[in-house]
mmCIF file of C-alpha atoms in Angstrom:
data_model
loop_
_atom_site.group_PDB
_atom_site.id
_atom_site.type_symbol
_atom_site.label_atom_id
_atom_site.label_comp_id
_atom_site.label_asym_id
_atom_site.label_seq_id
_atom_site.Cartn_x
_atom_site.Cartn_y
_atom_site.Cartn_z
ATOM 1 C CA UNK A 1 19.910 21.783 17.373
ATOM 2 C CA UNK A 2 20.507 20.447 13.849
ATOM 3 C CA UNK A 3 18.137 18.048 12.335
ATOM 4 C CA UNK A 4 19.145 14.345 12.632
ATOM 5 C CA UNK A 5 19.602 11.864 9.871
ATOM 6 C CA UNK A 6 19.557 8.182 10.951
ATOM 7 C CA UNK A 7 22.076 6.431 8.743
ATOM 8 C CA UNK A 8 21.524 2.544 8.802
ATOM 9 C CA UNK A 9 23.536 -0.155 7.190
ATOM 10 C CA UNK A 10 26.017 -3.016 7.693
ATOM 11 C CA UNK A 11 29.285 -1.413 8.840
ATOM 12 C CA UNK A 12 31.265 -4.613 8.875
ATOM 13 C CA UNK A 13 31.173 -4.885 5.050
ATOM 14 C CA UNK A 14 30.387 -1.290 4.004
ATOM 15 C CA UNK A 15 32.095 0.785 6.615
ATOM 16 C CA UNK A 16 34.087 2.902 4.217
ATOM 17 C CA UNK A 17 30.840 3.723 2.311
ATOM 18 C CA UNK A 18 29.027 4.816 5.468
ATOM 19 C CA UNK A 19 31.940 6.858 6.754
ATOM 20 C CA UNK A 20 31.740 8.721 3.451
ATOM 21 C CA UNK A 21 27.996 9.218 3.853
ATOM 22 C CA UNK A 22 28.308 10.405 7.483
ATOM 23 C CA UNK A 23 30.975 13.080 6.470
ATOM 24 C CA UNK A 24 28.723 14.316 3.571
ATOM 25 C CA UNK A 25 25.701 14.684 5.787
ATOM 26 C CA UNK A 26 27.608 16.497 8.575
ATOM 27 C CA UNK A 27 29.375 18.843 6.206
ATOM 28 C CA UNK A 28 25.835 20.041 5.169
ATOM 29 C CA UNK A 29 25.136 21.009 8.788
ATOM 30 C CA UNK A 30 23.035 17.982 9.930
ATOM 31 C CA UNK A 31 23.762 15.386 12.515
ATOM 32 C CA UNK A 32 24.279 11.762 11.442
ATOM 33 C CA UNK A 33 23.201 9.008 13.886
ATOM 34 C CA UNK A 34 24.655 5.789 12.574
ATOM 35 C CA UNK A 35 22.911 2.421 13.209
ATOM 36 C CA UNK A 36 24.975 -0.679 12.522
ATOM 37 C CA UNK A 37 23.085 -3.822 11.302
ATOM 38 C CA UNK A 38 26.238 -5.946 10.345
ATOM 39 C CA UNK A 39 26.396 -9.187 12.113
ATOM 40 C CA UNK A 40 29.523 -11.111 11.412
ATOM 41 C CA UNK A 41 32.381 -8.540 11.449
ATOM 42 C CA UNK A 42 33.459 -5.494 13.580
ATOM 43 C CA UNK A 43 32.660 -1.963 12.365
ATOM 44 C CA UNK A 44 35.701 0.268 11.279
ATOM 45 C CA UNK A 45 34.330 3.119 13.450
ATOM 46 C CA UNK A 46 31.905 3.328 16.458
ATOM 47 C CA UNK A 47 28.291 3.604 15.561
ATOM 48 C CA UNK A 48 25.755 5.565 17.625
ATOM 49 C CA UNK A 49 23.562 2.326 17.834
ATOM 50 C CA UNK A 50 25.742 -0.844 17.640
ATOM 51 C CA UNK A 51 24.689 -4.147 16.119
ATOM 52 C CA UNK A 52 24.107 -5.826 19.414
ATOM 53 C CA UNK A 53 21.543 -3.175 20.415
ATOM 54 C CA UNK A 54 19.698 -3.901 17.086
ATOM 55 C CA UNK A 55 19.925 -7.701 17.559
ATOM 56 C CA UNK A 56 18.532 -7.317 21.134
ATOM 57 C CA UNK A 57 15.672 -5.185 19.811
ATOM 58 C CA UNK A 58 14.944 -8.020 17.495
ATOM 59 C CA UNK A 59 14.922 -10.568 20.215
ATOM 60 C CA UNK A 60 18.347 -12.171 20.372
ATOM 61 C CA UNK A 61 21.988 -11.043 21.207
ATOM 62 C CA UNK A 62 24.673 -10.501 18.498
ATOM 63 C CA UNK A 63 26.818 -13.194 20.201
ATOM 64 C CA UNK A 64 23.961 -15.688 19.837
ATOM 65 C CA UNK A 65 23.454 -14.843 16.152
ATOM 66 C CA UNK A 66 27.210 -15.244 15.452
ATOM 67 C CA UNK A 67 27.377 -18.576 17.367
ATOM 68 C CA UNK A 68 24.450 -19.949 15.307
ATOM 69 C CA UNK A 69 25.934 -18.869 12.069
ATOM 70 C CA UNK A 70 22.431 -18.988 10.489
ATOM 71 C CA UNK A 71 22.186 -16.123 7.973
ATOM 72 C CA UNK A 72 18.395 -16.573 7.468
ATOM 73 C CA UNK A 73 17.700 -16.268 11.258
ATOM 74 C CA UNK A 74 20.115 -13.427 11.519
ATOM 75 C CA UNK A 75 18.214 -11.487 8.720
ATOM 76 C CA UNK A 76 14.872 -12.045 10.492
ATOM 77 C CA UNK A 77 16.238 -10.854 13.878
ATOM 78 C CA UNK A 78 18.116 -7.769 12.410
ATOM 79 C CA UNK A 79 15.116 -6.792 10.228
ATOM 80 C CA UNK A 80 12.857 -6.883 13.272
ATOM 81 C CA UNK A 81 15.418 -5.083 15.417
ATOM 82 C CA UNK A 82 16.064 -2.351 12.761
ATOM 83 C CA UNK A 83 12.379 -1.516 12.590
ATOM 84 C CA UNK A 84 12.162 -1.257 16.457
ATOM 85 C CA UNK A 85 15.283 0.939 16.697
ATOM 86 C CA UNK A 86 13.865 3.321 13.962
ATOM 87 C CA UNK A 87 10.572 3.629 15.864
ATOM 88 C CA UNK A 88 12.395 4.222 19.186
ATOM 89 C CA UNK A 89 14.575 6.947 17.714
ATOM 90 C CA UNK A 90 11.649 8.583 16.079
ATOM 91 C CA UNK A 91 9.566 8.484 19.318
ATOM 92 C CA UNK A 92 12.574 10.048 21.176
ATOM 93 C CA UNK A 93 12.779 12.925 18.634
ATOM 94 C CA UNK A 94 16.216 11.738 17.343
ATOM 95 C CA UNK A 95 15.090 10.911 13.786
ATOM 96 C CA UNK A 96 14.161 13.658 11.297
ATOM 97 C CA UNK A 97 15.200 11.573 8.262
ATOM 98 C CA UNK A 98 16.528 8.067 7.518
ATOM 99 C CA UNK A 99 19.097 7.100 5.006
ATOM 100 C CA UNK A 100 20.443 3.753 4.128
ATOM 101 C CA UNK A 101 22.522 1.770 1.601
ATOM 102 C CA UNK A 102 22.820 -1.935 0.779
ATOM 103 C CA UNK A 103 22.594 -4.944 -1.463
ATOM 104 C CA UNK A 104 19.559 -7.176 -1.401
ATOM 105 C CA UNK A 105 19.966 -8.338 2.235
ATOM 106 C CA UNK A 106 20.684 -4.769 3.434
ATOM 107 C CA UNK A 107 17.850 -3.428 1.493
ATOM 108 C CA UNK A 108 15.439 -5.794 3.204
ATOM 109 C CA UNK A 109 16.627 -4.790 6.633
ATOM 110 C CA UNK A 110 16.858 -1.096 5.948
ATOM 111 C CA UNK A 111 13.511 -0.794 4.125
ATOM 112 C CA UNK A 112 11.806 -2.518 7.070
ATOM 113 C CA UNK A 113 13.090 0.229 9.330
ATOM 114 C CA UNK A 114 11.825 2.774 6.854
ATOM 115 C CA UNK A 115 8.406 1.248 6.540
ATOM 116 C CA UNK A 116 8.072 1.446 10.300
ATOM 117 C CA UNK A 117 8.098 5.238 10.161
ATOM 118 C CA UNK A 118 5.194 7.557 9.404
ATOM 119 C CA UNK A 119 4.404 9.015 6.108
ATOM 120 C CA UNK A 120 6.261 12.301 5.608
ATOM 121 C CA UNK A 121 9.599 11.346 7.314
ATOM 122 C CA UNK A 122 12.250 11.663 4.501
ATOM 123 C CA UNK A 123 13.466 8.213 3.467
ATOM 124 C CA UNK A 124 16.207 7.586 0.959
ATOM 125 C CA UNK A 125 17.630 4.196 0.181
ATOM 126 C CA UNK A 126 20.592 3.489 -2.166
ATOM 127 C CA UNK A 127 20.273 -0.065 -3.303
ATOM 128 C CA UNK A 128 21.650 -2.568 -5.822
ATOM 129 C CA UNK A 129 18.100 -3.743 -6.424
ATOM 130 C CA UNK A 130 16.492 -0.340 -6.950
ATOM 131 C CA UNK A 131 15.752 -0.995 -10.692
ATOM 132 C CA UNK A 132 13.816 -4.191 -10.209
ATOM 133 C CA UNK A 133 10.597 -4.957 -8.437
ATOM 134 C CA UNK A 134 10.698 -2.582 -5.523
ATOM 135 C CA UNK A 135 7.194 -3.325 -4.163
ATOM 136 C CA UNK A 136 8.472 -5.663 -1.297
ATOM 137 C CA UNK A 137 10.821 -2.821 -0.061
ATOM 138 C CA UNK A 138 8.565 0.174 -0.567
ATOM 139 C CA UNK A 139 5.224 -1.277 0.375
ATOM 140 C CA UNK A 140 2.804 1.654 1.096
ATOM 141 C CA UNK A 141 5.468 4.157 2.337
ATOM 142 C CA UNK A 142 7.196 7.058 0.784
ATOM 143 C CA UNK A 143 10.580 5.537 0.348
ATOM 144 C CA UNK A 144 12.918 6.993 -2.404
ATOM 145 C CA UNK A 145 15.070 4.219 -3.831
ATOM 146 C CA UNK A 146 18.130 5.112 -5.824
ATOM 147 C CA UNK A 147 20.001 2.600 -7.951
ATOM 148 C CA UNK A 148 23.607 2.235 -6.706
ATOM 149 C CA UNK A 149 24.805 1.514 -10.268
ATOM 150 C CA UNK A 150 27.898 -0.315 -8.785
ATOM 151 C CA UNK A 151 27.823 -2.483 -5.697
ATOM 152 C CA UNK A 152 27.856 -0.806 -2.329
ATOM 153 C CA UNK A 153 31.453 -1.932 -1.837
ATOM 154 C CA UNK A 154 33.794 0.983 -1.550
ATOM 155 C CA UNK A 155 34.065 4.690 -2.498
ATOM 156 C CA UNK A 156 35.191 5.111 -6.124
ATOM 157 C CA UNK A 157 34.556 7.608 -8.964
ATOM 158 C CA UNK A 158 31.056 6.313 -9.606
ATOM 159 C CA UNK A 159 29.853 5.499 -6.028
ATOM 160 C CA UNK A 160 31.068 8.793 -4.733
ATOM 161 C CA UNK A 161 28.831 10.662 -7.230
ATOM 162 C CA UNK A 162 25.785 8.399 -6.502
ATOM 163 C CA UNK A 163 26.320 8.643 -2.685
ATOM 164 C CA UNK A 164 26.680 12.424 -2.783
ATOM 165 C CA UNK A 165 23.570 12.903 -4.911
ATOM 166 C CA UNK A 166 21.666 10.699 -2.605
ATOM 167 C CA UNK A 167 22.759 12.769 0.402
ATOM 168 C CA UNK A 168 21.644 15.884 -1.555
ATOM 169 C CA UNK A 169 18.279 14.264 -1.907
ATOM 170 C CA UNK A 170 17.842 13.703 1.822
ATOM 171 C CA UNK A 171 19.121 17.099 2.675
ATOM 172 C CA UNK A 172 16.875 18.696 0.093
ATOM 173 C CA UNK A 173 13.901 16.901 1.723
ATOM 174 C CA UNK A 174 14.911 18.122 5.157
ATOM 175 C CA UNK A 175 15.359 21.656 4.027
ATOM 176 C CA UNK A 176 12.077 21.824 2.229
ATOM 177 C CA UNK A 177 9.240 23.667 4.088
ATOM 178 C CA UNK A 178 5.853 22.066 3.564
ATOM 179 C CA UNK A 179 3.270 24.791 2.851
ATOM 180 C CA UNK A 180 0.081 24.619 4.881
ATOM 181 C CA UNK A 181 -2.747 23.386 2.572
ATOM 182 C CA UNK A 182 -6.368 23.983 3.509
ATOM 183 C CA UNK A 183 -7.873 20.598 4.303
ATOM 184 C CA UNK A 184 -11.518 19.519 4.529
ATOM 185 C CA UNK A 185 -12.583 16.240 6.208
ATOM 186 C CA UNK A 186 -11.123 13.477 4.100
ATOM 187 C CA UNK A 187 -12.978 10.581 2.458
ATOM 188 C CA UNK A 188 -11.199 7.598 0.967
ATOM 189 C CA UNK A 189 -12.466 6.179 -2.367
ATOM 190 C CA UNK A 190 -11.348 3.261 -4.398
ATOM 191 C CA UNK A 191 -11.484 3.458 -8.213
ATOM 192 C CA UNK A 192 -10.510 1.478 -11.224
ATOM 193 C CA UNK A 193 -10.685 2.281 -14.941
ATOM 194 C CA UNK A 194 -14.016 0.518 -15.165
ATOM 195 C CA UNK A 195 -15.511 2.609 -12.265
ATOM 196 C CA UNK A 196 -13.924 5.918 -13.023
ATOM 197 C CA UNK A 197 -17.274 7.488 -14.003
ATOM 198 C CA UNK A 198 -18.821 6.348 -10.672
ATOM 199 C CA UNK A 199 -16.114 7.732 -8.500
ATOM 200 C CA UNK A 200 -16.062 10.999 -10.391
ATOM 201 C CA UNK A 201 -19.749 11.489 -9.724
ATOM 202 C CA UNK A 202 -19.292 10.525 -6.040
ATOM 203 C CA UNK A 203 -16.354 12.990 -5.652
ATOM 204 C CA UNK A 204 -18.481 15.829 -7.088
ATOM 205 C CA UNK A 205 -21.374 15.141 -4.645
ATOM 206 C CA UNK A 206 -19.077 14.813 -1.615
ATOM 207 C CA UNK A 207 -17.085 17.919 -2.394
ATOM 208 C CA UNK A 208 -20.301 19.916 -2.735
ATOM 209 C CA UNK A 209 -21.031 18.708 0.772
ATOM 210 C CA UNK A 210 -17.667 20.145 1.863
ATOM 211 C CA UNK A 211 -15.738 16.998 2.025
ATOM 212 C CA UNK A 212 -12.484 16.212 0.244
ATOM 213 C CA UNK A 213 -12.170 12.829 -1.537
ATOM 214 C CA UNK A 214 -8.844 11.126 -1.831
ATOM 215 C CA UNK A 215 -8.996 8.478 -4.622
ATOM 216 C CA UNK A 216 -6.928 5.254 -4.637
ATOM 217 C CA UNK A 217 -6.448 3.210 -7.763
ATOM 218 C CA UNK A 218 -7.249 -0.360 -6.988
ATOM 219 C CA UNK A 219 -4.047 -1.877 -8.445
ATOM 220 C CA UNK A 220 -2.880 -3.770 -5.314
ATOM 221 C CA UNK A 221 -0.603 -1.142 -3.967
ATOM 222 C CA UNK A 222 -3.387 1.382 -4.082
ATOM 223 C CA UNK A 223 -5.680 -0.671 -1.908
ATOM 224 C CA UNK A 224 -2.899 -1.520 0.483
ATOM 225 C CA UNK A 225 -1.979 2.209 0.778
ATOM 226 C CA UNK A 226 -5.664 3.135 1.371
ATOM 227 C CA UNK A 227 -6.049 0.477 4.097
ATOM 228 C CA UNK A 228 -2.781 1.761 5.748
ATOM 229 C CA UNK A 229 -3.824 5.334 5.789
ATOM 230 C CA UNK A 230 -7.269 4.513 7.081
ATOM 231 C CA UNK A 231 -5.685 2.541 9.869
ATOM 232 C CA UNK A 232 -3.514 5.603 10.704
ATOM 233 C CA UNK A 233 -6.546 7.884 11.044
ATOM 234 C CA UNK A 234 -6.397 10.087 7.957
ATOM 235 C CA UNK A 235 -10.153 9.605 6.920
ATOM 236 C CA UNK A 236 -13.623 10.251 8.470
ATOM 237 C CA UNK A 237 -15.169 7.831 6.017
ATOM 238 C CA UNK A 238 -14.585 5.278 3.102
ATOM 239 C CA UNK A 239 -16.403 5.061 -0.149
ATOM 240 C CA UNK A 240 -14.946 1.541 -0.896
ATOM 241 C CA UNK A 241 -16.892 1.060 -4.097
ATOM 242 C CA UNK A 242 -14.234 -0.717 -6.117
ATOM 243 C CA UNK A 243 -13.251 -3.945 -4.343
ATOM 244 C CA UNK A 244 -11.746 -5.629 -7.443
ATOM 245 C CA UNK A 245 -8.427 -6.461 -5.623
ATOM 246 C CA UNK A 246 -10.450 -9.179 -3.721
ATOM 247 C CA UNK A 247 -10.807 -11.060 -7.008
ATOM 248 C CA UNK A 248 -7.124 -10.877 -7.803
ATOM 249 C CA UNK A 249 -6.429 -12.250 -4.278
ATOM 250 C CA UNK A 250 -8.742 -15.156 -4.853
ATOM 251 C CA UNK A 251 -7.750 -16.065 -8.361
ATOM 252 C CA UNK A 252 -4.122 -15.217 -8.355
ATOM 253 C CA UNK A 253 -4.234 -12.022 -10.444
ATOM 254 C CA UNK A 254 -1.475 -9.475 -10.421
ATOM 255 C CA UNK A 255 -3.284 -6.716 -8.496
ATOM 256 C CA UNK A 256 -4.083 -8.340 -5.064
ATOM 257 C CA UNK A 257 -3.936 -6.039 -2.156
ATOM 258 C CA UNK A 258 -3.516 -8.960 0.337
ATOM 259 C CA UNK A 259 -5.715 -10.288 3.160
ATOM 260 C CA UNK A 260 -6.049 -6.991 4.906
ATOM 261 C CA UNK A 261 -8.014 -5.475 2.181
ATOM 262 C CA UNK A 262 -11.495 -4.347 3.235
ATOM 263 C CA UNK A 263 -10.759 -4.416 6.948
ATOM 264 C CA UNK A 264 -9.275 -1.118 8.068
ATOM 265 C CA UNK A 265 -12.402 1.045 7.904
ATOM 266 C CA UNK A 266 -14.427 -1.589 9.797
ATOM 267 C CA UNK A 267 -11.826 -2.092 12.527
ATOM 268 C CA UNK A 268 -11.261 1.665 12.862
ATOM 269 C CA UNK A 269 -14.965 2.197 13.264
ATOM 270 C CA UNK A 270 -15.330 4.867 10.585
ATOM 271 C CA UNK A 271 -18.398 4.912 8.363
ATOM 272 C CA UNK A 272 -18.014 2.917 5.141
ATOM 273 C CA UNK A 273 -20.190 2.357 2.104
ATOM 274 C CA UNK A 274 -19.044 -0.657 0.086
ATOM 275 C CA UNK A 275 -19.828 -1.994 -3.306
ATOM 276 C CA UNK A 276 -18.495 -4.973 -5.388
ATOM 277 C CA UNK A 277 -17.041 -2.657 -8.062
ATOM 278 C CA UNK A 278 -15.078 -4.615 -10.724
ATOM 279 C CA UNK A 279 -15.371 -7.996 -8.935
ATOM 280 C CA UNK A 280 -16.468 -9.144 -12.453
ATOM 281 C CA UNK A 281 -12.756 -9.098 -13.379
ATOM 282 C CA UNK A 282 -9.260 -10.406 -12.504
ATOM 283 C CA UNK A 283 -6.178 -8.597 -13.754
ATOM 284 C CA UNK A 284 -3.144 -10.138 -15.532
ATOM 285 C CA UNK A 285 -0.462 -8.411 -17.489
ATOM 286 C CA UNK A 286 -0.194 -8.978 -21.386
ATOM 287 C CA UNK A 287 -2.305 -11.792 -22.772
ATOM 288 C CA UNK A 288 0.727 -14.245 -22.997
ATOM 289 C CA UNK A 289 1.117 -13.926 -19.186
ATOM 290 C CA UNK A 290 -2.307 -15.367 -18.393
ATOM 291 C CA UNK A 291 -1.860 -18.683 -16.560
ATOM 292 C CA UNK A 292 -2.471 -21.790 -18.759
ATOM 293 C CA UNK A 293 -5.382 -22.819 -16.633
ATOM 294 C CA UNK A 294 -7.198 -19.637 -17.591
ATOM 295 C CA UNK A 295 -6.524 -19.486 -21.278
ATOM 296 C CA UNK A 296 -9.917 -20.722 -22.241
ATOM 297 C CA UNK A 297 -11.782 -18.243 -20.059
ATOM 298 C CA UNK A 298 -13.493 -14.999 -21.177
ATOM 299 C CA UNK A 299 -10.501 -12.593 -21.542
ATOM 300 C CA UNK A 300 -10.539 -8.888 -22.565
ATOM 301 C CA UNK A 301 -7.354 -6.963 -23.436
ATOM 302 C CA UNK A 302 -7.827 -3.673 -21.531
ATOM 303 C CA UNK A 303 -4.599 -2.310 -23.109
ATOM 304 C CA UNK A 304 -1.525 -3.975 -24.513
ATOM 305 C CA UNK A 305 -0.108 -4.614 -21.002
ATOM 306 C CA UNK A 306 -3.242 -5.396 -19.013
ATOM 307 C CA UNK A 307 -5.539 -8.385 -19.678
ATOM 308 C CA UNK A 308 -8.851 -8.761 -17.711
ATOM 309 C CA UNK A 309 -10.532 -12.119 -17.072
ATOM 310 C CA UNK A 310 -14.254 -12.544 -16.257
ATOM 311 C CA UNK A 311 -15.050 -13.974 -12.882
ATOM 312 C CA UNK A 312 -17.326 -17.066 -12.822
ATOM 313 C CA UNK A 313 -20.458 -17.681 -10.717
ATOM 314 C CA UNK A 314 -18.485 -19.951 -8.445
ATOM 315 C CA UNK A 315 -15.742 -17.357 -8.016
ATOM 316 C CA UNK A 316 -18.283 -14.603 -7.256
ATOM 317 C CA UNK A 317 -19.930 -16.857 -4.682
ATOM 318 C CA UNK A 318 -16.605 -17.159 -2.913
ATOM 319 C CA UNK A 319 -16.019 -13.373 -3.251
ATOM 320 C CA UNK A 320 -19.311 -12.805 -1.503
ATOM 321 C CA UNK A 321 -18.171 -14.896 1.324
ATOM 322 C CA UNK A 322 -14.920 -12.990 1.586
ATOM 323 C CA UNK A 323 -16.669 -9.623 1.537
ATOM 324 C CA UNK A 324 -19.178 -10.718 4.178
ATOM 325 C CA UNK A 325 -16.564 -12.223 6.438
ATOM 326 C CA UNK A 326 -14.458 -9.040 6.462
ATOM 327 C CA UNK A 327 -17.334 -6.607 6.736
ATOM 328 C CA UNK A 328 -18.891 -8.584 9.540
ATOM 329 C CA UNK A 329 -15.908 -7.455 11.720
ATOM 330 C CA UNK A 330 -16.988 -3.803 11.385
ATOM 331 C CA UNK A 331 -17.255 -1.662 14.457
ATOM 332 C CA UNK A 332 -18.814 1.413 12.781
ATOM 333 C CA UNK A 333 -21.652 2.235 10.438
ATOM 334 C CA UNK A 334 -21.519 0.022 7.259
ATOM 335 C CA UNK A 335 -23.639 -0.422 4.236
ATOM 336 C CA UNK A 336 -23.300 -2.504 1.076
ATOM 337 C CA UNK A 337 -24.837 -1.322 -2.250
ATOM 338 C CA UNK A 338 -25.267 -3.794 -5.064
ATOM 339 C CA UNK A 339 -25.813 -2.675 -8.656
ATOM 340 C CA UNK A 340 -28.294 -5.077 -10.428
ATOM 341 C CA UNK A 341 -27.224 -4.005 -13.889
ATOM 342 C CA UNK A 342 -23.537 -4.704 -13.683
ATOM 343 C CA UNK A 343 -20.455 -4.332 -11.457
ATOM 344 C CA UNK A 344 -18.322 -2.402 -14.006
ATOM 345 C CA UNK A 345 -18.292 -0.666 -17.280
ATOM 346 C CA UNK A 346 -17.720 -3.983 -19.134
ATOM 347 C CA UNK A 347 -20.340 -5.744 -17.000
ATOM 348 C CA UNK A 348 -23.357 -3.789 -18.294
ATOM 349 C CA UNK A 349 -26.241 -5.027 -20.540
ATOM 350 C CA UNK A 350 -24.685 -5.936 -23.811
ATOM 351 C CA UNK A 351 -21.086 -5.448 -22.443
ATOM 352 C CA UNK A 352 -18.144 -7.809 -22.883
ATOM 353 C CA UNK A 353 -18.420 -9.105 -19.326
ATOM 354 C CA UNK A 354 -22.301 -8.960 -18.857
ATOM 355 C CA UNK A 355 -23.118 -12.143 -17.028
ATOM 356 C CA UNK A 356 -26.134 -11.737 -14.708
ATOM 357 C CA UNK A 357 -25.955 -15.216 -13.303
ATOM 358 C CA UNK A 358 -22.433 -14.577 -12.059
ATOM 359 C CA UNK A 359 -23.417 -11.262 -10.481
ATOM 360 C CA UNK A 360 -26.421 -12.918 -8.791
ATOM 361 C CA UNK A 361 -24.217 -15.605 -7.251
ATOM 362 C CA UNK A 362 -22.318 -12.768 -5.600
ATOM 363 C CA UNK A 363 -25.508 -11.046 -4.400
ATOM 364 C CA UNK A 364 -27.032 -14.240 -3.057
ATOM 365 C CA UNK A 365 -23.925 -15.157 -1.060
ATOM 366 C CA UNK A 366 -23.923 -11.710 0.383
ATOM 367 C CA UNK A 367 -27.493 -12.039 1.423
ATOM 368 C CA UNK A 368 -26.783 -15.362 3.129
ATOM 369 C CA UNK A 369 -23.529 -14.333 4.999
ATOM 370 C CA UNK A 370 -23.639 -10.605 5.651
ATOM 371 C CA UNK A 371 -24.296 -9.630 9.298
ATOM 372 C CA UNK A 372 -28.017 -8.869 9.647
ATOM 373 C CA UNK A 373 -27.517 -5.329 10.906
ATOM 374 C CA UNK A 374 -25.434 -4.367 7.943
ATOM 375 C CA UNK A 375 -27.800 -3.154 5.150
ATOM 376 C CA UNK A 376 -27.560 -4.690 1.723
ATOM 377 C CA UNK A 377 -29.210 -2.269 -0.757
ATOM 378 C CA UNK A 378 -29.960 -3.282 -4.248
ATOM 379 C CA UNK A 379 -29.954 -0.486 -6.930
ATOM 380 C CA UNK A 380 -31.584 -1.167 -10.259
ATOM 381 C CA UNK A 381 -28.742 0.494 -12.158
ATOM 382 C CA UNK A 382 -25.186 -0.209 -13.405
ATOM 383 C CA UNK A 383 -22.541 0.808 -10.976
ATOM 384 C CA UNK A 384 -21.548 3.787 -13.122
ATOM 385 C CA UNK A 385 -25.052 5.237 -13.467
ATOM 386 C CA UNK A 386 -25.844 8.476 -11.702
ATOM 387 C CA UNK A 387 -28.515 6.893 -9.494
ATOM 388 C CA UNK A 388 -25.960 4.424 -8.040
ATOM 389 C CA UNK A 389 -23.522 7.301 -7.198
ATOM 390 C CA UNK A 390 -26.362 9.256 -5.572
ATOM 391 C CA UNK A 391 -27.625 6.324 -3.519
ATOM 392 C CA UNK A 392 -24.101 5.499 -2.247
ATOM 393 C CA UNK A 393 -23.158 9.088 -1.338
ATOM 394 C CA UNK A 394 -26.536 9.776 0.215
ATOM 395 C CA UNK A 395 -25.879 6.892 2.586
ATOM 396 C CA UNK A 396 -22.286 8.132 3.357
ATOM 397 C CA UNK A 397 -23.652 11.591 4.042
ATOM 398 C CA UNK A 398 -26.323 10.118 6.347
ATOM 399 C CA UNK A 399 -23.690 8.208 8.280
ATOM 400 C CA UNK A 400 -21.419 11.231 8.589
ATOM 401 C CA UNK A 401 -24.276 13.417 9.791
ATOM 402 C CA UNK A 402 -24.804 11.044 12.735
#
């Protein structure tokens, strides 16, 4: 049986485009399963999954959506329904890859369906908004977005080339054989520029113990991806030693990983060793992007495009409460390590962000709020010192041995 590509989009406004895509996929020897998410008009050809089925999967009927005439509500219903249909087709073995095209509304609906699918399922989305901020659409999934160049509004000399190349991309993904790679038990680790030295040392120690360490850059998306993969069972343990994204969440920085950060390992019950790495800093883009209310604060240009702001004792106290609240939900072995000589490369004696009182506010709040059976271990070292790396990895290896 040929592999099956689910093709999803609004046939009422873009039927000609999707008929072209269906033909291109099928002439390459694959089966196209067309899912219609158009609400207001009728499709020019019969889809495999019609818009009413999508609407009902989202909680309403198509006739109800049309009667209401509320575009916002229709978007919510069809987005929810598209994700449910994609999951159902995948579970039934009818989805080997997924392809979509659309404008801003279509991109939102289609990308939700793509995000509902596991890592590794080929996902290609031709979109009018592919050259802008794609984070809301891609999230933590392996979605390939291709700029449509012109609007998805008919087949012409430009769109025909874009569409055909996009089909070539999804076909190439389907035809690619994934080689078997030797894999050891995986450990997730969070890292930032200011904790690179720490994580490199931890990785060396863990790899000598026959574990493989997968490092995530704590830039917001990195933290969200790590949490998502932990939740999906990829890891046997987490060395979450760079929790800086919590500071961005609290202070409005540009690298927040959202409210689920520092929760997945605990809820999954896998061993986790946690540290307040880089909680001395909040991230903004270039200096002129720093909010006016923070202009008088201690700022450090990490590079021309990234500006770091030192957190205060008051903010650190709040961060201690956030860390404790999330870690207190843990169902598995958990330990917190605190470096008494600084939380980052900059926060070391004599460094630009060295502020012991701010760090101690964080430590004291952790002591007061952390669940009593979760050890809080103080290490008389900077977070990047070898003794800190050894202490954290020794505890992780102890947890894993049990």
